[in-house]
Coordinates of C-alpha atoms in Angstrom, one line a residue:
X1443 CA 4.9 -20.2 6.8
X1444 CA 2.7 -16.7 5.9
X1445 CA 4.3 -14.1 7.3
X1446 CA 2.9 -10.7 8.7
X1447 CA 0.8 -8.4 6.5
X1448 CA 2.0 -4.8 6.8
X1449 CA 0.5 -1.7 6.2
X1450 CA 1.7 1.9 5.1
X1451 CA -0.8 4.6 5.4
X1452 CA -0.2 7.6 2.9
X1453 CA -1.5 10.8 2.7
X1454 CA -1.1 12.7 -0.7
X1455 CA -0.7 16.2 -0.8
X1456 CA -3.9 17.6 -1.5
X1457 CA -5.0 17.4 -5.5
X1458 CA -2.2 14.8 -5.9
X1459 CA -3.8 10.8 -5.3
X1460 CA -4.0 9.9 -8.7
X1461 CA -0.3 10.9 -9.1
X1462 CA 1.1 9.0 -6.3
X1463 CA -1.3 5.8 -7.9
X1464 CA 0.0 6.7 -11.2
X1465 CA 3.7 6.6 -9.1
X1466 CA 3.2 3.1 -7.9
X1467 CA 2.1 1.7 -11.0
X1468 CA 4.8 3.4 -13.0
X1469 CA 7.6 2.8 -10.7
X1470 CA 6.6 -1.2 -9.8
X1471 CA 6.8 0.2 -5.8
X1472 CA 5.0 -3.1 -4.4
X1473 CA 6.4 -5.6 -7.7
X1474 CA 9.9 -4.8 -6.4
X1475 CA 9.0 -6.0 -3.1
X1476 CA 8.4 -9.1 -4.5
X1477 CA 12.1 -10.5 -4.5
X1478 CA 11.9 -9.6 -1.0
X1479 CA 8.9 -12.2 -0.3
X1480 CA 5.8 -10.3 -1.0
X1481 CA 3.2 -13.1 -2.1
X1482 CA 0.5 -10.6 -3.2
X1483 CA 0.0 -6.4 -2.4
X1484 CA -3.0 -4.1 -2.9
X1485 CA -3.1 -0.2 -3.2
X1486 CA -6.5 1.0 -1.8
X1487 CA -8.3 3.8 -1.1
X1488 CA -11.6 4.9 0.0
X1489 CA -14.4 4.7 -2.9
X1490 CA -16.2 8.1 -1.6
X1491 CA -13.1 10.1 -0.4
X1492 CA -9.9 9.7 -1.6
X1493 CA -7.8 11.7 0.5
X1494 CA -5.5 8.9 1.7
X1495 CA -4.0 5.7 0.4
X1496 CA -2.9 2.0 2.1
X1497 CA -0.6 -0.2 0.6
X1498 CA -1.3 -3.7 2.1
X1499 CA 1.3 -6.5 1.2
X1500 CA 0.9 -10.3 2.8
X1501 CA 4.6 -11.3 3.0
X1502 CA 5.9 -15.3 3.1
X1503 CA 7.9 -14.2 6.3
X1504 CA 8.5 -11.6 8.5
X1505 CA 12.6 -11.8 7.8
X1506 CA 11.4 -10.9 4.0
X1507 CA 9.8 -7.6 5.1
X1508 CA 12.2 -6.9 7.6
X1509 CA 15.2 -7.1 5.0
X1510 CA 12.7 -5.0 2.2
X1511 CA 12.4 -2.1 4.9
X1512 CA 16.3 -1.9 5.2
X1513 CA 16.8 -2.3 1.4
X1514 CA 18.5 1.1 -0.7
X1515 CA 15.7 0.3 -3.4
X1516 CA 12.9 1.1 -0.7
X1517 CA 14.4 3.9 -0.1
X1518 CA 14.7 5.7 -3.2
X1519 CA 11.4 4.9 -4.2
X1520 CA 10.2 6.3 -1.2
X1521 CA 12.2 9.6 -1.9
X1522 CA 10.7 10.2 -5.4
X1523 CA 7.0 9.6 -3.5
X1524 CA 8.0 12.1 -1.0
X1525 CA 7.3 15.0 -3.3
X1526 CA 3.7 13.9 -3.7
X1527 CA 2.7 13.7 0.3
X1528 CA 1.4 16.1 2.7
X1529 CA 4.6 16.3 4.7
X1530 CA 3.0 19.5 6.4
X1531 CA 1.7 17.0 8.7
X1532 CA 3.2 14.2 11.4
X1533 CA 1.8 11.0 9.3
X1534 CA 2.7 11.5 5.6
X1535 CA 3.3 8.0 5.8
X1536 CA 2.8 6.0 8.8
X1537 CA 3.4 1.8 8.9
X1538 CA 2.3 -1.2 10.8
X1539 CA 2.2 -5.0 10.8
X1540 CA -0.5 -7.4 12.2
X1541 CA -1.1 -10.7 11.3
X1542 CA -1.8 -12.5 7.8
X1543 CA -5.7 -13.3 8.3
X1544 CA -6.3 -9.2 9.2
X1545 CA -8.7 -7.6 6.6
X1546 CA -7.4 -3.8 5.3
X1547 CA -11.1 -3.2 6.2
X1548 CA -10.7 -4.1 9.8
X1549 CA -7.8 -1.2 10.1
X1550 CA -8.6 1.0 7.0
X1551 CA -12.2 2.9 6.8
X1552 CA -14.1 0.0 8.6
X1553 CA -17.3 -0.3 6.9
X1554 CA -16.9 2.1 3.8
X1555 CA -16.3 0.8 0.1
X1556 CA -12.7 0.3 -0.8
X1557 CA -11.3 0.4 -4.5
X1558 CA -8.2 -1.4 -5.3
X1559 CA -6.0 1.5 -7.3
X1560 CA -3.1 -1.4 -8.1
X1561 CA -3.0 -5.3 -7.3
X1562 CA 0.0 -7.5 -7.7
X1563 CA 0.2 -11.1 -6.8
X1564 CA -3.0 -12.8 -6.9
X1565 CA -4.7 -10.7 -9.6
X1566 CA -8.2 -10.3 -7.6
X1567 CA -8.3 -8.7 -4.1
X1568 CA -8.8 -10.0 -1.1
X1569 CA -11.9 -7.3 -1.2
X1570 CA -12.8 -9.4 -4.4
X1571 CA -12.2 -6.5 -6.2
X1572 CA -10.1 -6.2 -9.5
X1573 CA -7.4 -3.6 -9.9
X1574 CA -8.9 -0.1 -11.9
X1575 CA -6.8 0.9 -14.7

């Protein structure tokens, strides 16, 4: 069974996207959702304006993702990210699920050029993009 695909919609403080990037690479933030049944994850952001980022992760099943948002590790990687938002406003990080087969660009930008900033799982996005480096 393919569980949902969930979203989290961040907005870095201004000036600071390539250090919250450089935070989820350096800190594994979707590899240690892995144990929790993430089967691949993508950080994306806009290719023209880079003002906010989505994490999209497909999960096996929705009790994997349900467990990963109670778990203490979430959590204090989401604390040392908090420092790097724009908590000024009401969505410094907002999150959703819908189903497997949805497309980040059905919910994300529609119609503008997405870059995938970090990939786990597969190894090529779903966009058919590689992860930059």
């Amino acid at each position: 069974m393919t569980g949902p695909r969930s979203f989290l919609l961040l907005r870095p403080a201004a000036g600071r996207v390539a250090e919250v990037v450089a935070y989820y690479r350096e800190h594994g933030v979707i590899e240690a959702a892995v144990p929790y049944g993430v089967v691949e994850g993508e950080l994306l952001h806009p290719r023209e304006d880079p003002g906010d980022l989505l994490v999209t992760s497909l999960w096996a099943g929705p009790e994997g993702y349900a467990a990963w948002r109670a778990a203490p590790g979430r959590a204090a990687l989401l604390a040392g990210l908090s420092p790097l938002l724009d908590t000024a406003g009401p969505d410094a990080v907002r999150a959703w699920t819908a189903p497997a087969a949805t497309a980040p660009g059905d919910v994300y930008h529609p119609g503008t050029p997405l870059v995938v900033a970090h990939s786990v799982g597969t190894g090529e996005s779903r966009l058919g993009l590689r992860a930059s480096r």
